[in-house]
């Protein structure tokens, strides 16, 4: 099983103690987003988890104790650092601070396990194509020696975003092409493997690879292990990632990013935070009498089974 800790919320930044407690106790519970009274239990042990995948905008809180997980599990880290400021990402550290933390993370876990995410790419009057390319190059020059690859995607125009970001400028095909061309050129200059994720369109002419951001090839190469050759079903339309189990919960991320798809609105996340108990096996609240807890499926993707995994 591939365990995803950051698809629904920034677990690393806001729920570090809870996350470490879950690994310490060896299991986690997660509510079904569609059927809240249905709870799945997953064993957090090296013989049940092929790889732990992280995605965060601030690894600072977990760095001192991250070894408690990396010493026992195969891991991979997505670090999102964009061009946006507090006007769009209120709870996210500055670019400079974020880059410093990424470098510390890379030094600790190895550059082969760190992917820099520059997404979503969106346009406003403040965040123009020129500003994106200027900021992307500044960051690429610093981060290139510390990352496995860079992943970007263009913003998806869903209904909630129209109300949350009225200042958003619709990306045209020409805009996306100009951004891809510029970013591809910058990536070549600094020797960065640049790829899209969940974005339609072929930008291979600019040296940009089309791939999932969480594939068995990426995770296997990063950890020196071999996975079975399996078809990647993806997590949503346009996604080419391997299936994973997310242990987070929607409407719990306090970053307050205006483009966020995982929160109905920023206030709901702050309202929910008061129901968080770091000692509970659930991210929010506790198991209730009317809840049904079932053992979640944890099939291995490793070639040769779980005993082919990390042995530390």
GROMACS .gro file of C-alpha atoms in nm:
model
  312
    1UNK     CA    1   0.000   0.000   0.000
    2UNK     CA    2   0.112   0.354  -0.075
    3UNK     CA    3   0.024   0.582   0.216
    4UNK     CA    4  -0.056   0.945   0.132
    5UNK     CA    5  -0.029   1.182   0.428
    6UNK     CA    6  -0.096   1.513   0.251
    7UNK     CA    7  -0.362   1.487  -0.020
    8UNK     CA    8  -0.650   1.626   0.189
    9UNK     CA    9  -0.469   1.853   0.432
   10UNK     CA   10  -0.122   1.975   0.526
   11UNK     CA   11  -0.070   1.709   0.793
   12UNK     CA   12   0.299   1.786   0.825
   13UNK     CA   13   0.255   2.155   0.904
   14UNK     CA   14  -0.048   2.145   1.135
   15UNK     CA   15  -0.082   1.790   1.265
   16UNK     CA   16   0.277   1.675   1.318
   17UNK     CA   17   0.224   1.545   1.671
   18UNK     CA   18  -0.080   1.344   1.562
   19UNK     CA   19   0.103   1.199   1.263
   20UNK     CA   20   0.402   1.090   1.470
   21UNK     CA   21   0.171   0.941   1.732
   22UNK     CA   22  -0.001   0.735   1.463
   23UNK     CA   23   0.327   0.587   1.346
   24UNK     CA   24   0.436   0.529   1.703
   25UNK     CA   25   0.115   0.337   1.782
   26UNK     CA   26   0.127   0.155   1.449
   27UNK     CA   27  -0.218   0.230   1.308
   28UNK     CA   28  -0.448   0.509   1.192
   29UNK     CA   29  -0.822   0.556   1.142
   30UNK     CA   30  -0.974   0.764   0.865
   31UNK     CA   31  -1.336   0.856   0.793
   32UNK     CA   32  -1.489   0.802   0.453
   33UNK     CA   33  -1.556   1.155   0.316
   34UNK     CA   34  -1.884   1.042   0.156
   35UNK     CA   35  -2.004   0.819   0.440
   36UNK     CA   36  -1.873   0.978   0.763
   37UNK     CA   37  -1.984   0.691   0.988
   38UNK     CA   38  -1.767   0.448   0.793
   39UNK     CA   39  -1.411   0.438   0.923
   40UNK     CA   40  -1.115   0.251   0.775
   41UNK     CA   41  -0.825   0.127   0.983
   42UNK     CA   42  -0.477   0.102   0.832
   43UNK     CA   43  -0.175  -0.059   0.994
   44UNK     CA   44   0.125   0.175   0.989
   45UNK     CA   45   0.398  -0.086   0.994
   46UNK     CA   46   0.679  -0.149   0.743
   47UNK     CA   47   0.533  -0.486   0.649
   48UNK     CA   48   0.201  -0.323   0.550
   49UNK     CA   49   0.311   0.009   0.396
   50UNK     CA   50   0.526   0.005   0.082
   51UNK     CA   51   0.601   0.378   0.088
   52UNK     CA   52   0.492   0.685   0.283
   53UNK     CA   53   0.433   0.986   0.058
   54UNK     CA   54   0.428   1.338   0.204
   55UNK     CA   55   0.300   1.662   0.053
   56UNK     CA   56   0.337   1.988   0.242
   57UNK     CA   57   0.410   2.359   0.216
   58UNK     CA   58   0.615   2.364   0.535
   59UNK     CA   59   0.823   2.075   0.667
   60UNK     CA   60   0.975   2.279   0.947
   61UNK     CA   61   0.754   2.135   1.227
   62UNK     CA   62   0.841   1.771   1.154
   63UNK     CA   63   1.210   1.793   1.064
   64UNK     CA   64   1.347   1.730   1.417
   65UNK     CA   65   1.156   1.402   1.445
   66UNK     CA   66   1.117   1.300   1.083
   67UNK     CA   67   1.376   1.025   1.132
   68UNK     CA   68   1.119   0.835   1.339
   69UNK     CA   69   0.945   0.763   1.010
   70UNK     CA   70   1.232   0.762   0.760
   71UNK     CA   71   1.433   0.516   0.972
   72UNK     CA   72   1.162   0.255   0.922
   73UNK     CA   73   0.977   0.329   0.598
   74UNK     CA   74   1.039   0.399   0.232
   75UNK     CA   75   0.947   0.764   0.180
   76UNK     CA   76   0.900   1.038  -0.079
   77UNK     CA   77   0.843   1.410  -0.022
   78UNK     CA   78   0.653   1.667  -0.227
   79UNK     CA   79   0.735   2.023  -0.125
   80UNK     CA   80   0.508   2.292  -0.270
   81UNK     CA   81   0.673   2.632  -0.314
   82UNK     CA   82   0.505   2.878  -0.550
   83UNK     CA   83   0.536   3.242  -0.652
   84UNK     CA   84   0.239   3.348  -0.439
   85UNK     CA   85   0.241   3.562  -0.128
   86UNK     CA   86   0.012   3.595   0.173
   87UNK     CA   87  -0.260   3.740  -0.050
   88UNK     CA   88  -0.317   3.393  -0.196
   89UNK     CA   89  -0.143   3.159   0.053
   90UNK     CA   90  -0.200   3.322   0.396
   91UNK     CA   91  -0.057   3.040   0.610
   92UNK     CA   92   0.246   2.957   0.398
   93UNK     CA   93   0.601   3.076   0.487
   94UNK     CA   94   0.788   3.312   0.254
   95UNK     CA   95   0.967   3.180  -0.054
   96UNK     CA   96   1.306   3.231   0.108
   97UNK     CA   97   1.209   3.052   0.428
   98UNK     CA   98   1.048   2.769   0.232
   99UNK     CA   99   1.358   2.719   0.018
  100UNK     CA  100   1.578   2.704   0.328
  101UNK     CA  101   1.353   2.437   0.477
  102UNK     CA  102   1.353   2.235   0.154
  103UNK     CA  103   1.733   2.236   0.155
  104UNK     CA  104   1.735   2.110   0.515
  105UNK     CA  105   1.484   1.840   0.424
  106UNK     CA  106   1.691   1.734   0.122
  107UNK     CA  107   2.009   1.718   0.330
  108UNK     CA  108   1.826   1.495   0.578
  109UNK     CA  109   1.645   1.251   0.348
  110UNK     CA  110   1.846   1.277   0.023
  111UNK     CA  111   1.765   1.478  -0.291
  112UNK     CA  112   1.637   1.165  -0.469
  113UNK     CA  113   1.336   1.165  -0.235
  114UNK     CA  114   1.239   1.532  -0.275
  115UNK     CA  115   1.015   1.677  -0.547
  116UNK     CA  116   0.956   2.051  -0.573
  117UNK     CA  117   0.597   2.129  -0.669
  118UNK     CA  118   0.530   2.459  -0.844
  119UNK     CA  119   0.155   2.435  -0.862
  120UNK     CA  120  -0.106   2.533  -0.935
  121UNK     CA  121   0.004   2.788  -1.193
  122UNK     CA  122  -0.261   3.060  -1.216
  123UNK     CA  123  -0.280   3.415  -1.345
  124UNK     CA  124  -0.404   3.739  -1.188
  125UNK     CA  125  -0.312   4.102  -1.249
  126UNK     CA  126  -0.038   4.060  -0.986
  127UNK     CA  127   0.082   3.715  -1.089
  128UNK     CA  128   0.154   3.753  -1.457
  129UNK     CA  129   0.337   3.517  -1.690
  130UNK     CA  130   0.646   3.734  -1.657
  131UNK     CA  131   0.634   3.722  -1.278
  132UNK     CA  132   0.593   3.344  -1.279
  133UNK     CA  133   0.890   3.291  -1.505
  134UNK     CA  134   1.109   3.536  -1.312
  135UNK     CA  135   1.023   3.375  -0.977
  136UNK     CA  136   1.052   3.022  -1.113
  137UNK     CA  137   1.402   3.090  -1.240
  138UNK     CA  138   1.510   3.248  -0.912
  139UNK     CA  139   1.387   2.943  -0.724
  140UNK     CA  140   1.524   2.693  -0.976
  141UNK     CA  141   1.871   2.842  -0.938
  142UNK     CA  142   1.861   2.775  -0.563
  143UNK     CA  143   1.677   2.444  -0.551
  144UNK     CA  144   1.823   2.252  -0.846
  145UNK     CA  145   2.099   2.077  -0.642
  146UNK     CA  146   1.849   1.958  -0.380
  147UNK     CA  147   1.560   1.805  -0.573
  148UNK     CA  148   1.477   1.493  -0.770
  149UNK     CA  149   1.242   1.676  -1.005
  150UNK     CA  150   1.000   1.969  -1.037
  151UNK     CA  151   0.629   1.912  -1.091
  152UNK     CA  152   0.382   2.175  -1.209
  153UNK     CA  153   0.020   2.192  -1.316
  154UNK     CA  154  -0.215   2.459  -1.442
  155UNK     CA  155  -0.502   2.559  -1.217
  156UNK     CA  156  -0.829   2.374  -1.263
  157UNK     CA  157  -1.129   2.603  -1.302
  158UNK     CA  158  -1.387   2.447  -1.075
  159UNK     CA  159  -1.699   2.630  -0.955
  160UNK     CA  160  -1.580   2.698  -0.599
  161UNK     CA  161  -1.269   2.871  -0.733
  162UNK     CA  162  -1.479   3.120  -0.927
  163UNK     CA  163  -1.624   3.256  -0.604
  164UNK     CA  164  -1.306   3.222  -0.393
  165UNK     CA  165  -1.084   3.394  -0.651
  166UNK     CA  166  -1.281   3.645  -0.859
  167UNK     CA  167  -0.949   3.805  -0.954
  168UNK     CA  168  -0.845   3.491  -1.143
  169UNK     CA  169  -0.768   3.537  -1.513
  170UNK     CA  170  -0.868   3.242  -1.728
  171UNK     CA  171  -0.563   3.068  -1.873
  172UNK     CA  172  -0.575   3.053  -2.251
  173UNK     CA  173  -0.403   2.786  -2.459
  174UNK     CA  174  -0.150   3.051  -2.561
  175UNK     CA  175  -0.084   3.142  -2.196
  176UNK     CA  176  -0.019   2.780  -2.103
  177UNK     CA  177   0.206   2.735  -2.402
  178UNK     CA  178   0.410   3.045  -2.315
  179UNK     CA  179   0.446   2.934  -1.952
  180UNK     CA  180   0.544   2.581  -2.051
  181UNK     CA  181   0.799   2.709  -2.301
  182UNK     CA  182   0.957   2.943  -2.045
  183UNK     CA  183   0.958   2.693  -1.762
  184UNK     CA  184   1.098   2.421  -1.987
  185UNK     CA  185   1.383   2.649  -2.093
  186UNK     CA  186   1.463   2.738  -1.731
  187UNK     CA  187   1.453   2.373  -1.625
  188UNK     CA  188   1.702   2.280  -1.899
  189UNK     CA  189   1.931   2.564  -1.793
  190UNK     CA  190   1.952   2.431  -1.436
  191UNK     CA  191   1.939   2.060  -1.518
  192UNK     CA  192   1.598   2.004  -1.359
  193UNK     CA  193   1.368   1.720  -1.463
  194UNK     CA  194   1.042   1.907  -1.523
  195UNK     CA  195   0.708   1.731  -1.553
  196UNK     CA  196   0.338   1.802  -1.549
  197UNK     CA  197   0.082   1.636  -1.326
  198UNK     CA  198  -0.293   1.619  -1.388
  199UNK     CA  199  -0.261   1.868  -1.672
  200UNK     CA  200  -0.391   1.798  -2.021
  201UNK     CA  201  -0.172   1.899  -2.311
  202UNK     CA  202   0.153   1.778  -2.460
  203UNK     CA  203   0.452   1.999  -2.377
  204UNK     CA  204   0.722   1.748  -2.464
  205UNK     CA  205   0.850   1.987  -2.732
  206UNK     CA  206   0.976   2.201  -2.443
  207UNK     CA  207   1.146   1.909  -2.272
  208UNK     CA  208   0.860   1.868  -2.024
  209UNK     CA  209   0.766   1.514  -1.930
  210UNK     CA  210   0.405   1.399  -1.890
  211UNK     CA  211   0.379   1.167  -1.594
  212UNK     CA  212   0.207   1.109  -1.266
  213UNK     CA  213   0.372   1.270  -0.964
  214UNK     CA  214   0.333   0.954  -0.757
  215UNK     CA  215   0.427   0.659  -0.976
  216UNK     CA  216   0.586   0.330  -0.878
  217UNK     CA  217   0.886   0.415  -1.097
  218UNK     CA  218   0.946   0.743  -0.910
  219UNK     CA  219   0.898   0.590  -0.565
  220UNK     CA  220   1.103   0.283  -0.652
  221UNK     CA  221   1.401   0.472  -0.791
  222UNK     CA  222   1.400   0.712  -0.495
  223UNK     CA  223   1.421   0.428  -0.245
  224UNK     CA  224   1.626   0.173  -0.437
  225UNK     CA  225   1.343  -0.080  -0.445
  226UNK     CA  226   1.155  -0.259  -0.722
  227UNK     CA  227   0.781  -0.253  -0.766
  228UNK     CA  228   0.560  -0.474  -0.980
  229UNK     CA  229   0.478  -0.347  -1.328
  230UNK     CA  230   0.124  -0.228  -1.272
  231UNK     CA  231  -0.116   0.000  -1.455
  232UNK     CA  232  -0.166   0.330  -1.274
  233UNK     CA  233  -0.538   0.402  -1.251
  234UNK     CA  234  -0.491   0.754  -1.119
  235UNK     CA  235  -0.677   0.930  -0.840
  236UNK     CA  236  -0.892   1.149  -1.068
  237UNK     CA  237  -0.937   1.239  -1.434
  238UNK     CA  238  -0.607   1.325  -1.599
  239UNK     CA  239  -0.407   1.173  -1.314
  240UNK     CA  240  -0.146   0.905  -1.383
  241UNK     CA  241  -0.050   0.822  -1.024
  242UNK     CA  242  -0.064   0.488  -0.850
  243UNK     CA  243  -0.357   0.443  -0.615
  244UNK     CA  244  -0.290   0.537  -0.254
  245UNK     CA  245  -0.467   0.563   0.080
  246UNK     CA  246  -0.502   0.914   0.223
  247UNK     CA  247  -0.519   0.940   0.603
  248UNK     CA  248  -0.610   1.310   0.618
  249UNK     CA  249  -0.948   1.482   0.620
  250UNK     CA  250  -1.103   1.757   0.410
  251UNK     CA  251  -1.177   2.100   0.559
  252UNK     CA  252  -0.884   2.079   0.802
  253UNK     CA  253  -0.597   2.265   0.632
  254UNK     CA  254  -0.518   2.599   0.797
  255UNK     CA  255  -0.301   2.733   0.515
  256UNK     CA  256  -0.604   2.915   0.375
  257UNK     CA  257  -0.489   2.901   0.012
  258UNK     CA  258  -0.752   3.069  -0.204
  259UNK     CA  259  -0.722   2.806  -0.479
  260UNK     CA  260  -0.761   2.511  -0.240
  261UNK     CA  261  -0.989   2.227  -0.350
  262UNK     CA  262  -0.976   2.043  -0.013
  263UNK     CA  263  -1.151   2.314   0.194
  264UNK     CA  264  -1.503   2.443   0.137
  265UNK     CA  265  -1.378   2.770   0.283
  266UNK     CA  266  -1.089   2.868   0.513
  267UNK     CA  267  -1.313   2.932   0.814
  268UNK     CA  268  -1.447   2.577   0.813
  269UNK     CA  269  -1.095   2.443   0.861
  270UNK     CA  270  -1.043   2.667   1.165
  271UNK     CA  271  -1.382   2.562   1.303
  272UNK     CA  272  -1.289   2.195   1.263
  273UNK     CA  273  -0.948   2.236   1.424
  274UNK     CA  274  -1.103   2.256   1.770
  275UNK     CA  275  -1.214   1.893   1.724
  276UNK     CA  276  -0.856   1.776   1.673
  277UNK     CA  277  -0.699   1.562   1.944
  278UNK     CA  278  -0.335   1.463   1.877
  279UNK     CA  279  -0.393   1.143   2.077
  280UNK     CA  280  -0.698   1.030   1.879
  281UNK     CA  281  -0.649   0.771   1.602
  282UNK     CA  282  -0.873   0.998   1.389
  283UNK     CA  283  -0.756   1.337   1.267
  284UNK     CA  284  -1.083   1.491   1.389
  285UNK     CA  285  -1.287   1.381   1.688
  286UNK     CA  286  -1.306   1.025   1.823
  287UNK     CA  287  -1.481   0.704   1.727
  288UNK     CA  288  -1.853   0.720   1.814
  289UNK     CA  289  -2.088   0.432   1.901
  290UNK     CA  290  -2.270   0.469   1.568
  291UNK     CA  291  -1.944   0.441   1.369
  292UNK     CA  292  -1.841   0.126   1.185
  293UNK     CA  293  -1.469   0.050   1.175
  294UNK     CA  294  -1.341  -0.185   0.906
  295UNK     CA  295  -0.990  -0.302   0.819
  296UNK     CA  296  -0.876  -0.122   0.504
  297UNK     CA  297  -0.721  -0.317   0.218
  298UNK     CA  298  -0.342  -0.291   0.219
  299UNK     CA  299  -0.214  -0.479  -0.084
  300UNK     CA  300   0.155  -0.458  -0.159
  301UNK     CA  301   0.290  -0.327  -0.489
  302UNK     CA  302   0.643  -0.445  -0.414
  303UNK     CA  303   0.798  -0.706  -0.639
  304UNK     CA  304   0.843  -1.007  -0.416
  305UNK     CA  305   0.607  -0.878  -0.146
  306UNK     CA  306   0.655  -0.669   0.165
  307UNK     CA  307   0.979  -0.836   0.268
  308UNK     CA  308   1.139  -0.667  -0.032
  309UNK     CA  309   1.090  -0.328   0.128
  310UNK     CA  310   1.307  -0.116   0.352
  311UNK     CA  311   1.515  -0.292   0.613
  312UNK     CA  312   1.661  -0.038   0.849
   0.00000   0.00000   0.00000
